[in-house]
């Protein structure tokens, strides 16, 4: 993808947090990245950055499109990036391909439950909270739980029988007041479980009572001048303030589900799909469907679900949708969530779809505005120039020579009022001797349209000749010779008063300086003039340099061309290394070049040795 390609999509890029994906021509994901501000982050790949690594340049060049998924927070972007990288293993993502998953806090399903960190989520009835993208925040929460509730950390089997039989005794954790020793019956199961419920509330984010407790504790220690302890509690309080216990994109309380949202207008229906596996979003996709007159939204949504589940080979047992639809998949539950985590997933899908549809409509409106502006100009030109059709295809010709030397010509092409540079052509004048602009114009117009006719290509609706009545008449001769004079409109524009001339009409047309017609004609004329001048300068420069080299005794035209091809200019030839010149044109020619420019030619060591041996003999 080039910088120009990105400029076309940049205005419609979102500014929210999210994940972006660079994709190549084979629909393979090359790179997945996260961003707090998607537009700023993706724009950084297309700036004039000298510090960009070569690997990144290659990745950008190989990509043909960029897809993105919007999320609510920067943390969600980080989590979604990690899950997508683990799933798709993009070539240009070095980190996270085989890295560890983000950690969770687990409340184990057992008698006297433990609270600990794990990176694996099992279907064992335990409660999992997270994942945590900030280890510092996670450990602060665990430290808070440890200080507030004194839960056990051992893995002993605390069955009622084992406790009654006295199989255990209090450990060091009890003596340093980190545990209340339920293993020996110093704490009842009911009391312990009440504390566990409070821990779950903290991890869910329901901690108003805990915050009140911490505030009271801070105040109490401050009044006793125990400022260090008060500061420790304040750190714990701040951890609670900043704590985010839930994530929309990775949520262990949800297993395998498919999430679909729908939006439509009179002609098109739009669908967004989130594929969730083991509580993590691993795929997102937005699809468009052309509607028939009798299509209702239920049928459209069912069709989209069938299509996308087949495309992504989904066998999720639950489908989340915004409207009631018939369940046509055996063993699959249809859910329309009203609250909770599933509702948040549906809202995320709807958010992505709403942004996609908004950008599509903006692009359509922009294209319509551009098209209508161009068509208005074409309509005005058609009227001003008394044409029977819109001048959607315009070609303009100009000659260039310097006192009759190196005569060349140029043709530029405009389509829908805009330059079409791939259709530009330049010409060497072949049949005209000396400075004859009229004959030159006749030659290039004839050559241009003879070639178009032979190739069965379409003719322009309007031909513009840079010049007055003389050049216009010469061009008309060629059109008549090719029998296409009546099939196109041809005009000439004189530079002095910007007069528009028509064939066989001596009275010119004078248009207002503000006329859109005149502005398009002037733009085409100026572009043809620039293109012809550049070509003429190039030809002159090559001939001048070639002549300079052939003036060297013993250097012919072929050698001069070879030198120019390799070294590009006379100055570079003068400063070239002796070995480089010898490798290009040989020792003899190099000696002549050095002699001509007064440079010192150094004999090789072998040559010197031979000369010394000759002298000695």
Coordinates of C-alpha atoms in Angstrom, one line a residue:
X1 CA 0.0 0.0 0.0
X2 CA 1.4 3.4 -1.0
X3 CA 1.1 6.7 0.7
X4 CA -1.4 7.9 -1.9
X5 CA -3.5 4.8 -1.3
X6 CA -3.6 5.5 2.4
X7 CA -4.6 9.2 1.8
X8 CA -7.8 8.0 0.1
X9 CA -8.9 6.1 3.2
X10 CA -7.3 8.3 5.9
X11 CA -10.2 10.8 6.3
X12 CA -12.6 7.9 7.2
X13 CA -10.3 6.2 9.7
X14 CA -11.6 5.9 13.2
X15 CA -10.1 7.9 16.1
X16 CA -11.2 5.4 18.8
X17 CA -9.1 2.7 20.5
X18 CA -8.9 -0.6 18.6
X19 CA -6.9 -3.1 16.6
X20 CA -5.7 -2.7 13.0
X21 CA -4.6 -5.4 10.5
X22 CA -2.4 -5.1 7.4
X23 CA -3.6 -7.6 4.8
X24 CA -1.9 -8.6 1.5
X25 CA -3.4 -9.4 -1.9
X26 CA -4.0 -13.1 -0.9
X27 CA -6.1 -12.1 2.1
X28 CA -3.3 -13.1 4.5
X29 CA -2.9 -11.0 7.6
X30 CA 0.7 -9.6 7.6
X31 CA 0.6 -7.6 10.9
X32 CA -1.8 -7.0 13.8
X33 CA -1.3 -3.9 16.0
X34 CA -3.2 -2.1 18.7
X35 CA -3.8 1.6 19.2
X36 CA -5.3 4.1 21.6
X37 CA -6.0 6.3 18.6
X38 CA -6.4 4.2 15.4
X39 CA -6.0 7.0 12.9
X40 CA -2.8 8.5 14.5
X41 CA -1.2 5.1 14.8
X42 CA -1.9 3.9 11.3
X43 CA -0.9 7.3 9.8
X44 CA 2.6 6.9 11.4
X45 CA 3.3 4.0 8.9
X46 CA 2.8 6.4 5.9
X47 CA 4.8 9.5 7.2
X48 CA 8.3 10.5 6.1
X49 CA 9.9 8.5 8.9
X50 CA 13.6 7.9 8.5
X51 CA 13.8 5.7 11.5
X52 CA 11.3 3.1 10.2
X53 CA 12.8 -0.3 10.0
X54 CA 13.2 -2.1 6.7
X55 CA 11.0 -4.9 7.8
X56 CA 8.2 -2.5 8.4
X57 CA 8.6 -0.8 5.0
X58 CA 8.3 -4.2 3.3
X59 CA 5.2 -5.1 5.4
X60 CA 3.5 -1.8 4.3
X61 CA 4.5 -2.2 0.7
X62 CA 3.1 -5.8 0.5
X63 CA -0.2 -4.9 2.1
X64 CA -3.2 -3.9 -0.1
X65 CA -5.7 -3.0 2.6
X66 CA -6.1 -2.2 6.2
X67 CA -9.0 -3.6 8.4
X68 CA -9.7 -2.5 12.0
X69 CA -11.9 -3.4 14.9
X70 CA -13.1 -0.7 17.4
X71 CA -13.1 -1.4 21.1
X72 CA -14.0 0.6 24.2
X73 CA -10.7 0.9 26.0
X74 CA -6.9 0.8 25.4
X75 CA -6.8 -2.4 27.7
X76 CA -9.4 -4.1 25.4
X77 CA -7.3 -3.2 22.4
X78 CA -4.2 -4.8 24.0
X79 CA -6.2 -8.0 24.8
X80 CA -7.8 -8.3 21.4
X81 CA -4.4 -7.8 19.8
X82 CA -3.0 -10.6 21.8
X83 CA -5.8 -13.1 21.0
X84 CA -5.7 -12.3 17.3
X85 CA -2.0 -12.7 17.1
X86 CA -2.2 -16.1 18.9
X87 CA -4.9 -17.1 16.4
X88 CA -3.5 -15.9 13.1
X89 CA 0.3 -15.9 13.8
X90 CA 1.0 -12.9 11.4
X91 CA 4.4 -13.1 9.7
X92 CA 5.5 -9.6 10.8
X93 CA 4.5 -9.9 14.5
X94 CA 7.6 -10.9 16.4
X95 CA 6.1 -10.5 19.9
X96 CA 3.2 -12.5 21.3
X97 CA 3.2 -15.2 18.6
X98 CA 4.1 -17.9 21.1
X99 CA 4.1 -15.9 24.3
X100 CA 2.2 -16.6 27.4
X101 CA -1.5 -15.7 27.7
X102 CA -2.5 -12.9 30.0
X103 CA -3.0 -13.9 33.6
X104 CA -6.3 -14.4 35.5
X105 CA -7.2 -14.4 39.2
X106 CA -8.9 -17.7 40.1
X107 CA -11.2 -18.5 43.0
X108 CA -10.9 -22.2 43.2
X109 CA -14.0 -24.4 43.5
X110 CA -13.1 -26.3 46.7
X111 CA -13.7 -26.4 50.4
X112 CA -12.1 -23.2 51.8
X113 CA -11.4 -21.8 48.4
X114 CA -7.9 -20.4 47.5
X115 CA -7.4 -17.2 45.5
X116 CA -4.4 -17.4 43.1
X117 CA -3.0 -16.4 39.7
X118 CA -3.3 -18.7 36.7
X119 CA -2.8 -18.4 33.0
X120 CA -5.1 -21.3 32.1
X121 CA -8.9 -21.2 32.3
X122 CA -10.5 -24.6 33.0
X123 CA -14.1 -25.8 33.0
X124 CA -13.9 -27.0 36.6
X125 CA -16.6 -24.7 38.2
X126 CA -14.0 -22.3 39.5
X127 CA -14.4 -18.5 39.0
X128 CA -11.9 -16.7 36.8
X129 CA -11.5 -12.9 36.7
X130 CA -9.4 -11.0 34.2
X131 CA -7.4 -11.2 32.1
X132 CA -5.0 -8.6 33.5
X133 CA -2.8 -6.6 31.1
X134 CA -1.1 -4.8 34.1
X135 CA 0.7 -7.1 36.5
X136 CA 1.3 -4.2 38.9
X137 CA -2.4 -3.7 39.2
X138 CA -3.1 -7.4 39.6
X139 CA -0.5 -7.8 42.4
X140 CA -1.9 -4.7 44.1
X141 CA -5.3 -6.3 44.2
X142 CA -4.0 -9.6 45.5
X143 CA -2.0 -7.8 48.2
X144 CA -5.2 -5.9 49.2
X145 CA -7.1 -9.2 49.4
X146 CA -4.4 -10.8 51.4
X147 CA -4.3 -7.9 53.9
X148 CA -8.0 -7.6 54.2
X149 CA -9.2 -11.2 54.3
X150 CA -6.3 -13.5 55.4
X151 CA -7.2 -16.4 53.1
X152 CA -5.3 -19.7 53.0
X153 CA -2.5 -20.3 50.4
X154 CA -1.8 -24.0 51.1
X155 CA -3.1 -26.8 48.8
X156 CA -4.1 -29.1 51.7
X157 CA -7.3 -31.2 51.3
X158 CA -9.4 -29.4 54.0
X159 CA -12.3 -31.9 54.1
X160 CA -14.4 -32.0 57.2
X161 CA -13.1 -35.4 58.1
X162 CA -9.5 -34.4 57.9
X163 CA -10.0 -31.3 60.1
X164 CA -12.0 -33.3 62.7
X165 CA -9.3 -36.0 62.8
X166 CA -6.7 -33.3 63.5
X167 CA -4.4 -34.2 60.5
X168 CA -3.0 -30.7 60.2
X169 CA -1.5 -28.1 62.5
X170 CA -1.1 -24.3 62.1
X171 CA 1.7 -23.2 59.8
X172 CA 3.9 -20.1 59.6
X173 CA 1.2 -18.1 57.7
X174 CA -1.1 -18.4 60.8
X175 CA 1.6 -17.2 63.1
X176 CA 2.4 -14.1 61.0
X177 CA -1.3 -13.4 60.8
X178 CA -1.7 -14.0 57.0
X179 CA -4.2 -16.9 57.6
X180 CA -6.8 -17.7 60.4
X181 CA -6.0 -21.5 60.3
X182 CA -9.2 -23.1 59.0
X183 CA -7.1 -26.3 58.7
X184 CA -7.5 -26.8 62.5
X185 CA -11.0 -25.4 62.9
X186 CA -10.0 -21.9 64.1
X187 CA -12.3 -20.5 61.3
X188 CA -15.6 -21.9 60.2
X189 CA -16.5 -22.7 56.6
X190 CA -19.4 -20.2 56.8
X191 CA -17.1 -17.3 58.0
X192 CA -14.5 -18.2 55.4
X193 CA -17.0 -18.3 52.6
X194 CA -18.3 -14.8 53.6
X195 CA -14.8 -13.5 53.0
X196 CA -14.6 -15.3 49.7
X197 CA -17.9 -13.6 48.6
X198 CA -16.3 -10.2 49.4
X199 CA -13.2 -11.1 47.4
X200 CA -15.5 -12.0 44.4
X201 CA -17.2 -8.6 44.8
X202 CA -13.9 -6.8 44.7
X203 CA -12.8 -8.7 41.6
X204 CA -16.2 -8.0 39.9
X205 CA -15.7 -4.3 40.7
X206 CA -18.5 -4.2 43.4
X207 CA -16.4 -2.6 46.2
X208 CA -18.2 0.4 47.6
X209 CA -18.3 -1.1 51.1
X210 CA -14.6 -2.1 50.8
X211 CA -13.7 1.5 49.8
X212 CA -15.6 2.8 52.8
X213 CA -13.7 0.4 55.0
X214 CA -10.3 1.5 53.6
X215 CA -11.1 5.2 54.1
X216 CA -11.9 4.5 57.7
X217 CA -8.7 2.6 58.1
X218 CA -6.6 5.4 56.5
X219 CA -8.3 7.9 58.8
X220 CA -7.7 5.7 61.9
X221 CA -4.0 5.3 61.2
X222 CA -3.5 8.9 60.3
X223 CA -4.9 10.0 63.6
X224 CA -2.5 7.6 65.4
X225 CA 0.3 9.3 63.3
X226 CA 1.0 5.9 61.6
X227 CA 1.6 7.6 58.2
X228 CA 3.5 4.7 56.6
X229 CA 0.6 2.3 57.2
X230 CA -1.9 5.0 56.1
X231 CA 0.1 5.4 52.9
X232 CA 0.1 1.6 52.3
X233 CA -3.7 1.6 52.6
X234 CA -3.9 4.6 50.3
X235 CA -2.0 2.6 47.6
X236 CA -4.5 -0.2 48.0
X237 CA -7.4 2.3 47.8
X238 CA -5.9 3.8 44.6
X239 CA -5.6 0.3 43.1
X240 CA -9.3 -0.2 43.7
X241 CA -10.1 3.1 42.1
X242 CA -8.2 2.2 38.9
X243 CA -9.2 -1.4 38.9
X244 CA -11.0 -2.7 35.8
X245 CA -12.4 -6.1 36.6
X246 CA -14.1 -6.9 33.2
X247 CA -13.1 -6.9 29.6
X248 CA -15.5 -7.0 26.6
X249 CA -13.1 -8.7 24.3
X250 CA -11.8 -11.4 26.6
X251 CA -14.2 -12.6 29.2
X252 CA -13.9 -16.1 30.8
X253 CA -17.6 -16.1 31.9
X254 CA -18.6 -16.5 28.2
X255 CA -17.5 -19.6 26.3
X256 CA -18.0 -20.1 22.5
X257 CA -20.6 -17.8 20.9
X258 CA -21.2 -16.0 17.6
X259 CA -22.4 -12.4 17.8
X260 CA -24.3 -10.8 14.9
X261 CA -25.6 -7.2 14.4
X262 CA -27.6 -5.8 11.6
X263 CA -28.2 -2.4 9.9
X264 CA -29.9 -1.7 6.6
X265 CA -31.1 1.0 4.2
X266 CA -33.4 0.8 1.1
X267 CA -30.8 -1.1 -1.0
X268 CA -28.1 -2.7 1.2
X269 CA -28.1 -4.7 4.4
X270 CA -24.9 -4.6 6.6
X271 CA -23.9 -7.3 9.1
X272 CA -21.1 -7.4 11.7
X273 CA -19.8 -10.7 13.0
X274 CA -17.7 -11.4 16.1
X275 CA -16.4 -15.0 16.6
X276 CA -15.8 -15.7 20.3
X277 CA -13.9 -18.8 21.3
X278 CA -13.1 -19.6 25.0
X279 CA -14.3 -16.1 26.0
X280 CA -11.9 -14.3 23.5
X281 CA -12.8 -12.6 20.2
X282 CA -10.7 -14.3 17.5
X283 CA -12.3 -13.0 14.3
X284 CA -14.3 -10.0 13.2
X285 CA -15.9 -9.4 9.8
X286 CA -18.4 -7.0 8.2
X287 CA -20.5 -8.1 5.2
X288 CA -22.8 -6.3 2.8
X289 CA -25.8 -7.8 1.0
X290 CA -27.8 -6.3 -1.9
X291 CA -31.5 -6.4 -0.9
X292 CA -34.5 -7.5 -2.9
X293 CA -37.8 -5.7 -2.5
X294 CA -39.5 -8.4 -0.5
X295 CA -36.5 -9.2 1.9
X296 CA -37.3 -8.7 5.6
X297 CA -34.6 -8.3 8.3
X298 CA -35.2 -11.7 9.9
X299 CA -34.6 -13.6 6.6
X300 CA -31.5 -11.4 5.8
X301 CA -30.0 -12.1 9.3
X302 CA -30.6 -15.8 9.0
X303 CA -28.9 -15.9 5.6
X304 CA -25.9 -13.8 7.0
X305 CA -25.6 -16.1 10.0
X306 CA -25.5 -19.2 7.8
X307 CA -23.0 -17.7 5.3
X308 CA -20.6 -16.4 8.0
X309 CA -20.7 -19.5 10.2
X310 CA -19.8 -21.6 7.1
X311 CA -17.1 -19.1 6.1
X312 CA -15.5 -19.2 9.5
X313 CA -16.3 -22.8 10.2
X314 CA -18.1 -22.0 13.5
X315 CA -19.9 -24.6 15.6
X316 CA -20.6 -22.3 18.5
X317 CA -23.6 -23.6 20.5
X318 CA -25.0 -20.0 21.1
X319 CA -25.7 -17.2 18.7
X320 CA -26.3 -13.6 20.0
X321 CA -28.5 -11.4 17.9
X322 CA -30.4 -8.1 18.3
X323 CA -33.8 -9.3 17.0
X324 CA -35.9 -12.5 17.4
X325 CA -35.2 -15.0 14.6
X326 CA -36.2 -18.6 14.1
X327 CA -33.5 -21.2 15.2
X328 CA -32.7 -23.2 12.1
X329 CA -29.6 -24.8 13.5
X330 CA -30.0 -27.9 15.5
X331 CA -28.5 -27.7 19.0
X332 CA -27.9 -23.9 18.7
X333 CA -29.4 -21.4 21.1
X334 CA -30.5 -18.0 19.9
X335 CA -30.0 -15.2 22.6
X336 CA -31.2 -11.6 22.6
X337 CA -29.4 -10.2 25.6
X338 CA -30.8 -7.4 27.6
X339 CA -28.1 -6.9 30.3
X340 CA -24.7 -8.3 31.2
X341 CA -21.6 -9.4 29.4
X342 CA -23.4 -10.8 26.4
X343 CA -25.2 -7.5 25.9
X344 CA -21.8 -5.7 26.0
X345 CA -20.6 -8.0 23.2
X346 CA -23.6 -7.2 21.1
X347 CA -23.1 -3.5 21.7
X348 CA -19.4 -3.9 20.6
X349 CA -20.6 -5.5 17.4
X350 CA -23.2 -2.8 16.8
X351 CA -20.6 -0.1 17.5
X352 CA -18.2 -1.5 14.8
X353 CA -21.1 -1.9 12.3
X354 CA -22.4 1.6 12.9
X355 CA -19.0 3.1 12.2
X356 CA -18.6 0.9 9.1
X357 CA -22.0 2.0 7.7
X358 CA -21.3 5.7 8.5
X359 CA -18.0 5.6 6.6
X360 CA -19.6 3.8 3.7
X361 CA -22.3 6.5 3.4
X362 CA -19.7 9.3 3.7
X363 CA -17.7 7.8 0.9
X364 CA -20.8 7.4 -1.3
X365 CA -21.8 11.0 -0.6
X366 CA -18.3 12.2 -1.4
X367 CA -18.2 10.3 -4.7
X368 CA -21.6 11.6 -5.6
X369 CA -20.5 15.2 -4.9
X370 CA -17.3 14.8 -6.9
X371 CA -19.2 13.2 -9.8
X372 CA -21.8 15.9 -9.8
X373 CA -19.2 18.7 -9.8
X374 CA -17.4 17.1 -12.7
X375 CA -20.6 16.5 -14.6
X376 CA -21.6 20.2 -14.1
X377 CA -18.3 21.4 -15.6
X378 CA -18.8 18.9 -18.5
X379 CA -22.3 20.2 -19.1
X380 CA -21.1 23.8 -19.2
X381 CA -18.3 22.9 -21.6
X382 CA -20.8 21.1 -23.8
X383 CA -22.9 24.2 -24.0
X384 CA -20.1 26.7 -24.4
X385 CA -18.4 24.7 -27.2
X386 CA -21.7 23.7 -28.9
X387 CA -21.0 20.0 -28.6
X388 CA -23.5 17.2 -29.0
X389 CA -22.0 15.1 -26.2
X390 CA -20.2 15.7 -22.9
X391 CA -16.4 16.1 -23.3
X392 CA -15.5 13.3 -20.9
X393 CA -12.3 12.5 -22.8
X394 CA -10.2 15.4 -23.9
X395 CA -6.8 15.4 -25.7
X396 CA -4.5 18.4 -26.1
X397 CA -1.4 18.8 -28.4
X398 CA 1.7 21.1 -28.3
X399 CA 5.0 21.3 -30.2
X400 CA 8.4 22.3 -28.8
X401 CA 11.7 23.2 -30.5
X402 CA 14.6 25.6 -30.1
X403 CA 15.4 27.5 -33.3
X404 CA 14.3 24.4 -35.2
X405 CA 16.6 21.9 -33.4
X406 CA 15.4 18.7 -31.8
X407 CA 11.7 19.2 -32.7
X408 CA 9.3 17.2 -30.4
X409 CA 5.7 17.2 -29.5
X410 CA 3.4 16.1 -26.7
X411 CA -0.1 15.0 -26.1
X412 CA -1.9 15.1 -22.7
X413 CA -5.2 13.4 -21.9
X414 CA -8.0 14.5 -19.5
X415 CA -10.8 12.3 -18.4
X416 CA -13.8 13.7 -16.5
X417 CA -12.0 17.0 -16.2
X418 CA -8.9 15.5 -14.5
X419 CA -5.4 14.6 -16.0
X420 CA -5.0 11.0 -16.9
X421 CA -1.2 10.8 -16.9
X422 CA -1.0 7.1 -17.9
X423 CA -2.4 8.3 -21.3
X424 CA 0.2 11.0 -21.9
X425 CA 2.3 10.6 -25.0
X426 CA 5.4 12.4 -26.4
X427 CA 6.6 12.3 -30.1
X428 CA 9.8 12.8 -32.1
X429 CA 9.0 14.8 -35.2
X430 CA 10.0 12.5 -38.1
X431 CA 8.9 14.0 -41.4
X432 CA 9.5 17.8 -40.9
X433 CA 12.8 19.6 -41.5
X434 CA 13.3 22.9 -39.7
X435 CA 11.0 25.0 -37.5
X436 CA 7.6 24.3 -39.1
X437 CA 5.0 24.2 -36.3
X438 CA 2.1 23.7 -38.7
X439 CA 3.6 20.7 -40.5
X440 CA 4.7 19.3 -37.1
X441 CA 1.2 19.6 -35.7
X442 CA -0.3 17.9 -38.8
X443 CA 2.2 15.0 -38.4
X444 CA 1.6 14.2 -34.7
X445 CA -2.2 14.5 -34.9
X446 CA -2.2 12.2 -37.9
X447 CA 0.1 9.7 -36.1
X448 CA -2.0 9.8 -32.9
X449 CA -5.4 9.0 -34.4
X450 CA -4.1 6.6 -37.1
X451 CA -2.8 4.5 -34.2
X452 CA -6.1 4.8 -32.2
X453 CA -8.1 3.7 -35.2
X454 CA -5.7 0.8 -35.9
X455 CA -6.0 -0.3 -32.3
X456 CA -9.8 0.0 -32.3
X457 CA -9.6 2.4 -29.4
X458 CA -12.2 5.1 -28.7
X459 CA -11.6 8.7 -29.9
X460 CA -11.8 11.7 -27.6
X461 CA -14.9 13.9 -27.7
X462 CA -12.7 17.1 -27.7
X463 CA -9.3 17.8 -29.2
X464 CA -7.5 21.0 -28.1
X465 CA -4.6 22.4 -30.2
X466 CA -2.2 24.8 -28.6
X467 CA -2.1 27.6 -31.2
X468 CA -4.2 29.8 -33.4
X469 CA -5.8 29.3 -36.8
X470 CA -2.6 28.0 -38.5
X471 CA -2.0 25.1 -36.1
X472 CA -5.8 24.3 -36.0
X473 CA -6.0 24.1 -39.8
X474 CA -3.0 21.7 -39.9
X475 CA -4.6 19.4 -37.4
X476 CA -8.0 19.5 -39.2
X477 CA -6.1 18.3 -42.4
X478 CA -5.0 15.2 -40.6
X479 CA -8.5 14.5 -39.2
X480 CA -10.0 14.9 -42.7
X481 CA -7.3 12.5 -44.1
X482 CA -8.4 9.9 -41.5
X483 CA -12.1 10.6 -42.2
X484 CA -12.8 11.4 -38.5
X485 CA -13.3 15.2 -38.8
X486 CA -17.0 15.0 -38.3
X487 CA -16.8 12.5 -35.4
X488 CA -14.9 14.8 -33.0
X489 CA -14.9 18.4 -31.9
X490 CA -11.6 20.2 -32.4
X491 CA -10.6 23.7 -31.2
X492 CA -7.5 25.9 -31.0
X493 CA -6.5 28.2 -28.2
X494 CA -4.3 31.3 -28.9
X495 CA -2.1 32.4 -26.0
X496 CA -2.2 36.2 -26.4
X497 CA -5.9 36.8 -25.6
X498 CA -6.9 33.2 -24.7
X499 CA -9.2 33.1 -27.8
X500 CA -10.9 29.9 -28.7
X501 CA -10.9 29.1 -32.5
X502 CA -13.2 26.7 -34.3
X503 CA -12.4 25.2 -37.8
X504 CA -13.8 27.2 -40.7
X505 CA -14.8 30.1 -38.5
X506 CA -12.7 33.3 -38.5
X507 CA -14.4 34.8 -35.4
X508 CA -12.9 33.5 -32.2
X509 CA -14.9 32.7 -29.0
X510 CA -14.0 34.9 -26.0
X511 CA -14.9 33.2 -22.7
X512 CA -15.0 34.9 -19.3
X513 CA -11.8 34.5 -17.2
X514 CA -13.9 32.8 -14.6
X515 CA -15.5 30.3 -17.0
X516 CA -15.1 26.6 -16.0
X517 CA -14.7 25.8 -19.7
X518 CA -11.8 28.2 -20.1
X519 CA -10.1 26.9 -17.0
X520 CA -10.2 23.3 -18.1
X521 CA -8.9 24.3 -21.6
X522 CA -6.1 26.4 -20.0
X523 CA -5.2 23.6 -17.6
X524 CA -4.9 21.1 -20.5
X525 CA -2.9 23.6 -22.6
X526 CA -0.5 24.3 -19.8
X527 CA -0.1 20.6 -19.0
X528 CA 0.7 19.8 -22.7
X529 CA 3.2 22.7 -22.8
X530 CA 5.0 21.5 -19.6
X531 CA 5.1 17.9 -20.8
X532 CA 6.5 19.0 -24.2
X533 CA 9.1 21.3 -22.7
X534 CA 10.3 18.6 -20.3
X535 CA 10.7 16.1 -23.1
X536 CA 12.6 18.7 -25.3
X537 CA 15.0 19.5 -22.4
X538 CA 15.7 15.8 -21.9
X539 CA 16.5 15.3 -25.6
X540 CA 18.7 18.4 -25.7
X541 CA 20.6 17.3 -22.6
X542 CA 21.2 13.8 -24.0
X543 CA 22.4 15.1 -27.3
X544 CA 24.6 17.7 -25.7
X545 CA 26.3 15.2 -23.4
X546 CA 26.7 12.7 -26.1
X547 CA 28.3 15.3 -28.3
X548 CA 30.7 16.2 -25.5
X549 CA 31.9 12.6 -25.3
X550 CA 32.2 12.0 -29.0
X551 CA 34.5 15.0 -29.2
X552 CA 37.1 13.0 -27.3
X553 CA 39.5 11.5 -29.9
X554 CA 38.9 7.8 -30.3
X555 CA 35.5 7.8 -28.5
X556 CA 32.6 6.8 -30.8
X557 CA 28.9 7.1 -30.5
X558 CA 28.4 3.6 -29.0
X559 CA 31.1 4.1 -26.4
X560 CA 29.6 7.5 -25.4
X561 CA 26.2 5.9 -25.0
X562 CA 27.6 3.1 -22.9
X563 CA 29.3 5.6 -20.6
X564 CA 26.2 7.7 -20.3
X565 CA 24.1 4.6 -19.5
X566 CA 26.5 3.6 -16.7
X567 CA 27.6 7.0 -15.3
X568 CA 24.6 9.2 -16.2
X569 CA 26.6 12.5 -16.7
X570 CA 30.0 13.8 -17.9
X571 CA 30.8 15.1 -14.4
X572 CA 30.4 11.7 -13.0
X573 CA 32.6 10.2 -15.8
X574 CA 35.3 12.8 -14.9
X575 CA 35.3 11.9 -11.2
X576 CA 34.9 8.1 -11.7
X577 CA 37.5 5.7 -10.4
X578 CA 40.0 4.4 -13.0
X579 CA 39.0 0.8 -12.3
X580 CA 35.3 1.6 -12.8
X581 CA 36.0 3.2 -16.2
X582 CA 38.3 0.3 -17.3
X583 CA 35.6 -2.2 -16.3
X584 CA 33.1 -0.4 -18.4
X585 CA 34.9 0.6 -21.7
X586 CA 38.4 -0.9 -21.3
X587 CA 41.9 0.5 -20.7
X588 CA 42.4 2.1 -24.1
X589 CA 39.2 4.2 -24.0
X590 CA 39.9 5.1 -20.3
X591 CA 43.4 6.4 -21.2
X592 CA 41.9 8.6 -23.9
X593 CA 39.3 10.0 -21.5
X594 CA 42.0 10.7 -18.9
X595 CA 44.2 12.4 -21.5
X596 CA 41.3 14.5 -22.9
X597 CA 40.4 15.8 -19.4
X598 CA 44.0 16.2 -18.2
X599 CA 43.7 13.4 -15.6
X600 CA 46.6 11.3 -14.5
X601 CA 46.4 7.7 -15.6
X602 CA 48.1 5.2 -13.2
X603 CA 49.7 2.1 -14.7
X604 CA 48.9 -1.2 -12.9
X605 CA 51.5 -3.0 -10.9
X606 CA 51.9 -5.7 -13.6
X607 CA 52.5 -3.1 -16.3
X608 CA 55.2 -1.5 -14.2
X609 CA 56.9 -4.8 -13.5
X610 CA 57.0 -5.5 -17.3
X611 CA 58.5 -2.1 -18.0
X612 CA 61.2 -2.6 -15.3
X613 CA 62.1 -6.0 -16.7
X614 CA 62.5 -4.5 -20.2
X615 CA 64.8 -1.8 -18.8
X616 CA 66.9 -4.4 -16.9
X617 CA 67.4 -6.5 -20.1

